[in-house]
mmCIF file of C-alpha atoms in Angstrom:
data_model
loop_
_atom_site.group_PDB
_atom_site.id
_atom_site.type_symbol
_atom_site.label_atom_id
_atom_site.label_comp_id
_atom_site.label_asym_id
_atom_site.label_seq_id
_atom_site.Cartn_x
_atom_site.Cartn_y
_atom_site.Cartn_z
ATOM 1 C CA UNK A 5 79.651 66.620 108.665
ATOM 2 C CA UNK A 6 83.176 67.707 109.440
ATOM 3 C CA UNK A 7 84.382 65.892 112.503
ATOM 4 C CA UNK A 8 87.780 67.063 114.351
ATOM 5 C CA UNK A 9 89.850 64.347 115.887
ATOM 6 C CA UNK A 10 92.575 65.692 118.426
ATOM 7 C CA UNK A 11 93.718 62.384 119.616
ATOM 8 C CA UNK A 12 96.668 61.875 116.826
ATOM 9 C CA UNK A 13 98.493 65.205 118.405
ATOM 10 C CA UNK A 14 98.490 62.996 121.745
ATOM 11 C CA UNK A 15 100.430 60.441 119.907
ATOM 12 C CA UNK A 16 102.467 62.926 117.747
ATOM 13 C CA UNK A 17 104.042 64.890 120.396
ATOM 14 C CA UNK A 18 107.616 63.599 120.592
ATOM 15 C CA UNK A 19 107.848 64.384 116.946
ATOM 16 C CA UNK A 20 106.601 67.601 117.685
ATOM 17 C CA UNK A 21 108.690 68.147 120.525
ATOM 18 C CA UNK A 22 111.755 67.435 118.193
ATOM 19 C CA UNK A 23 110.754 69.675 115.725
ATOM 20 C CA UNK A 24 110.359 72.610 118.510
ATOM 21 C CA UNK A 25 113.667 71.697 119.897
ATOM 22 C CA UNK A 26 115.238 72.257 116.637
ATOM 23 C CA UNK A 27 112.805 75.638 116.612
ATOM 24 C CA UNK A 28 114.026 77.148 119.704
ATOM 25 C CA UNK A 29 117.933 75.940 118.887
ATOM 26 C CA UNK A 30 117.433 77.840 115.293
ATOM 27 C CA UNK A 31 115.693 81.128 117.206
ATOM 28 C CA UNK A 32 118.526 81.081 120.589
ATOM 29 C CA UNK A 33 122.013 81.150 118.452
ATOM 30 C CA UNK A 34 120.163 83.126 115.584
ATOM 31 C CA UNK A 35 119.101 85.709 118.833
ATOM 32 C CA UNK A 36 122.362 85.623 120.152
ATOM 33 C CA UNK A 37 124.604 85.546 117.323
ATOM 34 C CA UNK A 38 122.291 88.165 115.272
ATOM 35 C CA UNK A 39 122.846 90.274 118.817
ATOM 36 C CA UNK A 40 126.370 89.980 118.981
ATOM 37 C CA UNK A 41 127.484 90.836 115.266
ATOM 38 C CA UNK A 42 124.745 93.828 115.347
ATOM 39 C CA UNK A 43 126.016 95.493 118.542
ATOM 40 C CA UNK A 44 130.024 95.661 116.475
ATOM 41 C CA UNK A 45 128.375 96.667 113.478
ATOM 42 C CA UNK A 46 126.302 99.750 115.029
ATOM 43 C CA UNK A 47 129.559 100.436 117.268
ATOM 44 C CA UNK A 48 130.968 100.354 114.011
ATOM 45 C CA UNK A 49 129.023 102.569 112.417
ATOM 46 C CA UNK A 50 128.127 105.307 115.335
ATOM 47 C CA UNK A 51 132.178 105.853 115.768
ATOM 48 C CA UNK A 52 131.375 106.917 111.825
ATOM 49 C CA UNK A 53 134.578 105.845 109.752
ATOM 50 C CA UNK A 54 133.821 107.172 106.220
ATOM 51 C CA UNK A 55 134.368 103.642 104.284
ATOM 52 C CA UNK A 56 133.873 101.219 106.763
ATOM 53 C CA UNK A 57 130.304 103.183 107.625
ATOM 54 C CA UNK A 58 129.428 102.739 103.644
ATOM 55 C CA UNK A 59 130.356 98.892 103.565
ATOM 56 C CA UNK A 60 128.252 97.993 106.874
ATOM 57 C CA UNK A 61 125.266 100.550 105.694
ATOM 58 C CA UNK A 62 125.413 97.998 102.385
ATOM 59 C CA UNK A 63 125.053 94.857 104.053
ATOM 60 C CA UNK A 64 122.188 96.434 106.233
ATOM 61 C CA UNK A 65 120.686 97.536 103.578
ATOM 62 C CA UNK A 66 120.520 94.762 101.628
ATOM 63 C CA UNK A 67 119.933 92.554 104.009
ATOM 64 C CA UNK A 68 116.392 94.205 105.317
ATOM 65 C CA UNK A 69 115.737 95.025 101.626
ATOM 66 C CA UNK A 70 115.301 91.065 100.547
ATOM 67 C CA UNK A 71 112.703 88.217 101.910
ATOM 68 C CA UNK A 72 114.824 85.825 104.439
ATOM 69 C CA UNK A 73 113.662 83.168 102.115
ATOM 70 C CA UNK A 74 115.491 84.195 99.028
ATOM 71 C CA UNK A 75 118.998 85.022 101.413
ATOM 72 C CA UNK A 76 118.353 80.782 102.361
ATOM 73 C CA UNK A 77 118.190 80.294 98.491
ATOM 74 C CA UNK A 78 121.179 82.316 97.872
ATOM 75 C CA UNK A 79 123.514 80.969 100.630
ATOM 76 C CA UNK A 80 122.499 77.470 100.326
ATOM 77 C CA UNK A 81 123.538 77.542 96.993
ATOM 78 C CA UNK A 82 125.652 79.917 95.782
ATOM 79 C CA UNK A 83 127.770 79.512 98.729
ATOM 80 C CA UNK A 84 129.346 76.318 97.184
ATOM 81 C CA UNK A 85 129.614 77.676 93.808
ATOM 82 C CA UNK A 86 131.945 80.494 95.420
ATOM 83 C CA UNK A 87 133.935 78.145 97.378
ATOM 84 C CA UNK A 88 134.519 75.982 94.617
ATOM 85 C CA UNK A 89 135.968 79.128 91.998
ATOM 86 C CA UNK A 90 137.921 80.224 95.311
ATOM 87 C CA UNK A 91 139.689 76.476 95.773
ATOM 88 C CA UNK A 92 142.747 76.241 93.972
ATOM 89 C CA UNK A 93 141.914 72.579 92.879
ATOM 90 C CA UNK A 94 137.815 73.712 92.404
ATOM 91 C CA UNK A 95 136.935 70.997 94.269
ATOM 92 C CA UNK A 96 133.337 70.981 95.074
ATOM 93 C CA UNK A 97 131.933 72.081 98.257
ATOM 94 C CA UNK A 98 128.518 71.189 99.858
ATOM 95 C CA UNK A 99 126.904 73.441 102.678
ATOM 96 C CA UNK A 100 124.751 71.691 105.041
ATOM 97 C CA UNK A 101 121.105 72.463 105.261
ATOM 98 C CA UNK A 102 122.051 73.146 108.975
ATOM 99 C CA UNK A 103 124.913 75.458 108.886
ATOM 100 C CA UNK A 104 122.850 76.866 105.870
ATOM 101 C CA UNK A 105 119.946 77.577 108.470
ATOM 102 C CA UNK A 106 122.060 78.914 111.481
ATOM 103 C CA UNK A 107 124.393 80.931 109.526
ATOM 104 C CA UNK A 108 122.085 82.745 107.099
ATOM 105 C CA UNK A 109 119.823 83.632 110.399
ATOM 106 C CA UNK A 110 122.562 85.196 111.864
ATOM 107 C CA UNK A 111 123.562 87.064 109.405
ATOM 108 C CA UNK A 112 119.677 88.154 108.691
ATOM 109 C CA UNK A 113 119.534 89.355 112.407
ATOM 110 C CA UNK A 114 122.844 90.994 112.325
ATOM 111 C CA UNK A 115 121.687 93.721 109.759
ATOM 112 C CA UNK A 116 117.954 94.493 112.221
ATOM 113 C CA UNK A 117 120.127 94.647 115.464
ATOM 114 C CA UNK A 118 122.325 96.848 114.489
ATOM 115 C CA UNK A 119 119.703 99.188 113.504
ATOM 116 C CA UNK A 120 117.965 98.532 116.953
ATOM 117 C CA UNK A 121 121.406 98.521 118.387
ATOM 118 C CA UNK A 122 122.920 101.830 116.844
ATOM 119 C CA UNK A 123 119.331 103.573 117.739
ATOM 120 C CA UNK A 124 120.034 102.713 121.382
ATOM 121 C CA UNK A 125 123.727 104.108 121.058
ATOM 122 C CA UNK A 126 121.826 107.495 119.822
ATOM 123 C CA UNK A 127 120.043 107.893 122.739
ATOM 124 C CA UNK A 128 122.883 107.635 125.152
ATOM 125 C CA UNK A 129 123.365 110.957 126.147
ATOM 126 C CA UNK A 130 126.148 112.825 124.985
ATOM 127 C CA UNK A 131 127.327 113.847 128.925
ATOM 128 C CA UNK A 132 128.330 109.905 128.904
ATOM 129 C CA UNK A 133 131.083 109.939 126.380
ATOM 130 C CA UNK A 134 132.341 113.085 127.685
ATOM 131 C CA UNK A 135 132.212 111.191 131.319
ATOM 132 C CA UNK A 136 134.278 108.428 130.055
ATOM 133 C CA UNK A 137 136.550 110.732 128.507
ATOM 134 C CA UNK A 138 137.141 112.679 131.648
ATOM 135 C CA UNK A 139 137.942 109.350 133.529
ATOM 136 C CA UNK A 140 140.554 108.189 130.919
ATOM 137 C CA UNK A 141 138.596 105.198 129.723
ATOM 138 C CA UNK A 142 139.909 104.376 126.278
ATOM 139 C CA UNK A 143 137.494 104.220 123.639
ATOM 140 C CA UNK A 144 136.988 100.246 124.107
ATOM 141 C CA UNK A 145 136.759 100.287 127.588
ATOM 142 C CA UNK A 146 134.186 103.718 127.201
ATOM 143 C CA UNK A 147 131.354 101.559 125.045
ATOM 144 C CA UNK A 148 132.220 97.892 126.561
ATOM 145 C CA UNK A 149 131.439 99.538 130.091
ATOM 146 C CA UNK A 150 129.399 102.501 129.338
ATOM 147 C CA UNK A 151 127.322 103.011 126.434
ATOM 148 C CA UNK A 152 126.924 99.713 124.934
ATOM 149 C CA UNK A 153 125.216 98.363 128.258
ATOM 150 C CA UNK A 154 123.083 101.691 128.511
ATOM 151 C CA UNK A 155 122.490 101.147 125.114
ATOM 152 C CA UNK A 156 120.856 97.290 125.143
ATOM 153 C CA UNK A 157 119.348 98.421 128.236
ATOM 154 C CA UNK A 158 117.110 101.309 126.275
ATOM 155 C CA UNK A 159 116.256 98.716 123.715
ATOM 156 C CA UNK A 160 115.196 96.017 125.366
ATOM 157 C CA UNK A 161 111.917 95.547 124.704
ATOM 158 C CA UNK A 162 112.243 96.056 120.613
ATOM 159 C CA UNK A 163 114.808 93.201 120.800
ATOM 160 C CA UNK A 164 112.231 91.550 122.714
ATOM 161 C CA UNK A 165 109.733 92.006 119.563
ATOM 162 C CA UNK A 166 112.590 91.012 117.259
ATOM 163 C CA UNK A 167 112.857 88.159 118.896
ATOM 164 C CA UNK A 168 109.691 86.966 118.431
ATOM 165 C CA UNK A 169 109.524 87.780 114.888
ATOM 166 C CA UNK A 170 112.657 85.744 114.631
ATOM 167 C CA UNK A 171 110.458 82.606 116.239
ATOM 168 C CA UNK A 172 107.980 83.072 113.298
ATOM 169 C CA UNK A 173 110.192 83.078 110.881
ATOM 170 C CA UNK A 174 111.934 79.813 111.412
ATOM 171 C CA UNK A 175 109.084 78.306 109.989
ATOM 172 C CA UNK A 176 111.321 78.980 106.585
ATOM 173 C CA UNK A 177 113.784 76.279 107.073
ATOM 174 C CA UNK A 178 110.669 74.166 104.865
ATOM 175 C CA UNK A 179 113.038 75.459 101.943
ATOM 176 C CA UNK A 180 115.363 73.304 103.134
ATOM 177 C CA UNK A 181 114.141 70.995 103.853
ATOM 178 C CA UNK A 182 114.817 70.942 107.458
ATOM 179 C CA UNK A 183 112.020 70.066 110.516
ATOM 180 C CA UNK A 184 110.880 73.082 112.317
ATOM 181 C CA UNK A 185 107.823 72.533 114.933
ATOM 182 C CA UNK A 186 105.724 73.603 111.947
ATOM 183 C CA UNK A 187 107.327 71.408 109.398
ATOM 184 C CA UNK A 188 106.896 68.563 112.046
ATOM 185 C CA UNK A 189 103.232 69.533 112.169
ATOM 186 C CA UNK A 190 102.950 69.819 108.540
ATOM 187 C CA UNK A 191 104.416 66.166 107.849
ATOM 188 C CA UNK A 192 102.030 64.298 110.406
ATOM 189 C CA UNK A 193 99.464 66.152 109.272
ATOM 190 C CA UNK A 194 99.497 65.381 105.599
ATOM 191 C CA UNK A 195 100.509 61.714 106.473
ATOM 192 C CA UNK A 196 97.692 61.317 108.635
ATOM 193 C CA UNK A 197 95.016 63.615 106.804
ATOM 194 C CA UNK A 198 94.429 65.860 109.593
ATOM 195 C CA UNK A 199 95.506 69.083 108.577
ATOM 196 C CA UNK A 200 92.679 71.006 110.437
ATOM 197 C CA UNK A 201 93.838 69.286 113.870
ATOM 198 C CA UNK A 202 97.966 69.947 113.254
ATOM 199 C CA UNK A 203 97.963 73.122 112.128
ATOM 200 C CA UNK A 204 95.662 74.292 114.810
ATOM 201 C CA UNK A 205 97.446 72.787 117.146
ATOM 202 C CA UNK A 206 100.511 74.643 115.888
ATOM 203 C CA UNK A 207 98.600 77.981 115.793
ATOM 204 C CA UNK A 208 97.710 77.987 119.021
ATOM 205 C CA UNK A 209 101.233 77.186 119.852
ATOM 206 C CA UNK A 210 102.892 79.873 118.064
ATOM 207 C CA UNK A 211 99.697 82.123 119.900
ATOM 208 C CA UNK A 212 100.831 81.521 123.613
ATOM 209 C CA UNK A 213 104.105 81.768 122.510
ATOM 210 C CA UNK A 214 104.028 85.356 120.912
ATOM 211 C CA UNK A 215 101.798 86.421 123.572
ATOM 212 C CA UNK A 216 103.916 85.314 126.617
ATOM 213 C CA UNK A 217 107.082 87.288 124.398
ATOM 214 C CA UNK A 218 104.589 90.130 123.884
ATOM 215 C CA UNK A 219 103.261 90.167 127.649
ATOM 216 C CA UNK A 220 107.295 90.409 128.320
ATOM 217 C CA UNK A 221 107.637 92.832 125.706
ATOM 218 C CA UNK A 222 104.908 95.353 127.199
ATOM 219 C CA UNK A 223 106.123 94.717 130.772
ATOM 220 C CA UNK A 224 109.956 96.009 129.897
ATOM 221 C CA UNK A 225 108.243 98.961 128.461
ATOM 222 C CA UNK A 226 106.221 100.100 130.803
ATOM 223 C CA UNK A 227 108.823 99.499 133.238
ATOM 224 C CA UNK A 228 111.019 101.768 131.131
ATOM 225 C CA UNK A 229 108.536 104.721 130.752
ATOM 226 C CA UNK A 230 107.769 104.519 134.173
ATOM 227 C CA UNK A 231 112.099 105.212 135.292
ATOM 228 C CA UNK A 232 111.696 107.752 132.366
ATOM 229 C CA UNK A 233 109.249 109.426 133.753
ATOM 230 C CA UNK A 234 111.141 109.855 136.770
ATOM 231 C CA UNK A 235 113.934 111.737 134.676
ATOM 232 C CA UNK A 236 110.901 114.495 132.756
ATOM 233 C CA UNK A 237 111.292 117.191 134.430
ATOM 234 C CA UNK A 238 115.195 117.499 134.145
ATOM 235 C CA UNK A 239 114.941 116.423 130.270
ATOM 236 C CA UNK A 240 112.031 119.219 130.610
ATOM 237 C CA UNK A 241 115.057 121.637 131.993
ATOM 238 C CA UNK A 242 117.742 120.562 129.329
ATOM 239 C CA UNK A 243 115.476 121.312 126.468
ATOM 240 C CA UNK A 244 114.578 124.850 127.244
ATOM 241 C CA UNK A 245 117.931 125.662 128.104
ATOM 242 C CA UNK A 246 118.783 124.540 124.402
#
């Protein structure tokens, strides 16, 4: 009969805790980075210059059209084999399994947020550029102090989900070779033939994590509807008089 022995998790857990450290470092400057890059691209894109607007459609495109696990592949190494026919001597170049991981997240989350981003800049209404304008904000000033911040505001809680799928998938770093909390789990597990134990343990982990981002998730929305509900009947009033 099957027997379950907990104990060894006890005994695991600074291991663990490393491995969740690196976890949460991975998902923060992916998150922040991905956040940053994605509100200039949709800025970008919703001021709508012609060739600039094709290049960053692209590299969105692209980007949520192939598994995060191939983009690791490709960065980790063809990166080097570009920087090596770039160097004028072709001296080899290596690409850490680190700056690998950080980088190519980044980049991932870039092309999503600036579809979440650039959905929020659609429904600023129009009345707010036309504010701006009247006050003789340039355009910098109008979407650094106007829109943009309306904009993240009104997309809050799909960030919020983004950023939780972000958690889950830095689980991928496996590929190279790198120690997420899972890959930690995975290692002690195998080494100490309790795979049942580990990745249960990590399961439930990853549960109350998603569900406390979730719980935060639903909260911001609500929250929203409810101030949106506050603005019907004048929405109501704009959209019969269209």
């Amino acid at each position: 009969m099957m027997s379950f022995d907990f104990s060894a998790i006890v005994a695991a857990l600074p291991y663990l805790g490393k491995g969740m450290l690196f976890t949460l470092q991975l998902t923060i400057v992916a998150f922040l980075g991905g956040l940053l890059m994605g509100t200039v691209l949709a800025v970008l894109r919703h001021i709508q210059m012609p060739i600039l607007d094709k290049v960053i459609w692209a590299y969105v495109t692209v980007m949520r059209s192939i598994p995060l696990i191939m983009v690791l592949f490709w960065f980790f190494f063809l990166v080097p084999v570009v920087l090596r026919a770039l160097s004028p001597t072709g001296m080899s170049v290596s690409v850490s399994p680190q700056l690998t991981a950080f980088v190519t997240y980044t980049l991932f989350e870039a092309a999503y947020f600036c579809e979440i981003i650039r959905s929020g800049l659609l429904s600023v209404p129009r009345g707010q550029y036309e504010g701006a304008k009247a006050l003789g904000l340039s355009t910098w000033h109008t979407f650094t102090l106007v829109i943009v911040p309306q904009a993240l505001k009104a997309v809050v809680p799909v960030m919020v989900t983004q950023a939780v799928i972000l958690f889950q998938d830095t689980s991928l770093v496996y590929v190279l070779s790198l120690t997420d909390f899972v890959g930690a789990a995975s290692k002690i597990a195998q080494r100490d033939g309790k795979l049942v134990e580990f990745y249960t343990f990590a399961a439930v982990v990853y549960f109350v994590a998603c569900s406390l981002f979730a719980e935060i998730s639903d909260y911001l929305r609500n929250k929203r509807q409810a101030r949106g509900s506050l603005r019907v009947p004048s929405a109501v009033a704009a959209n019969v008089g269209t």
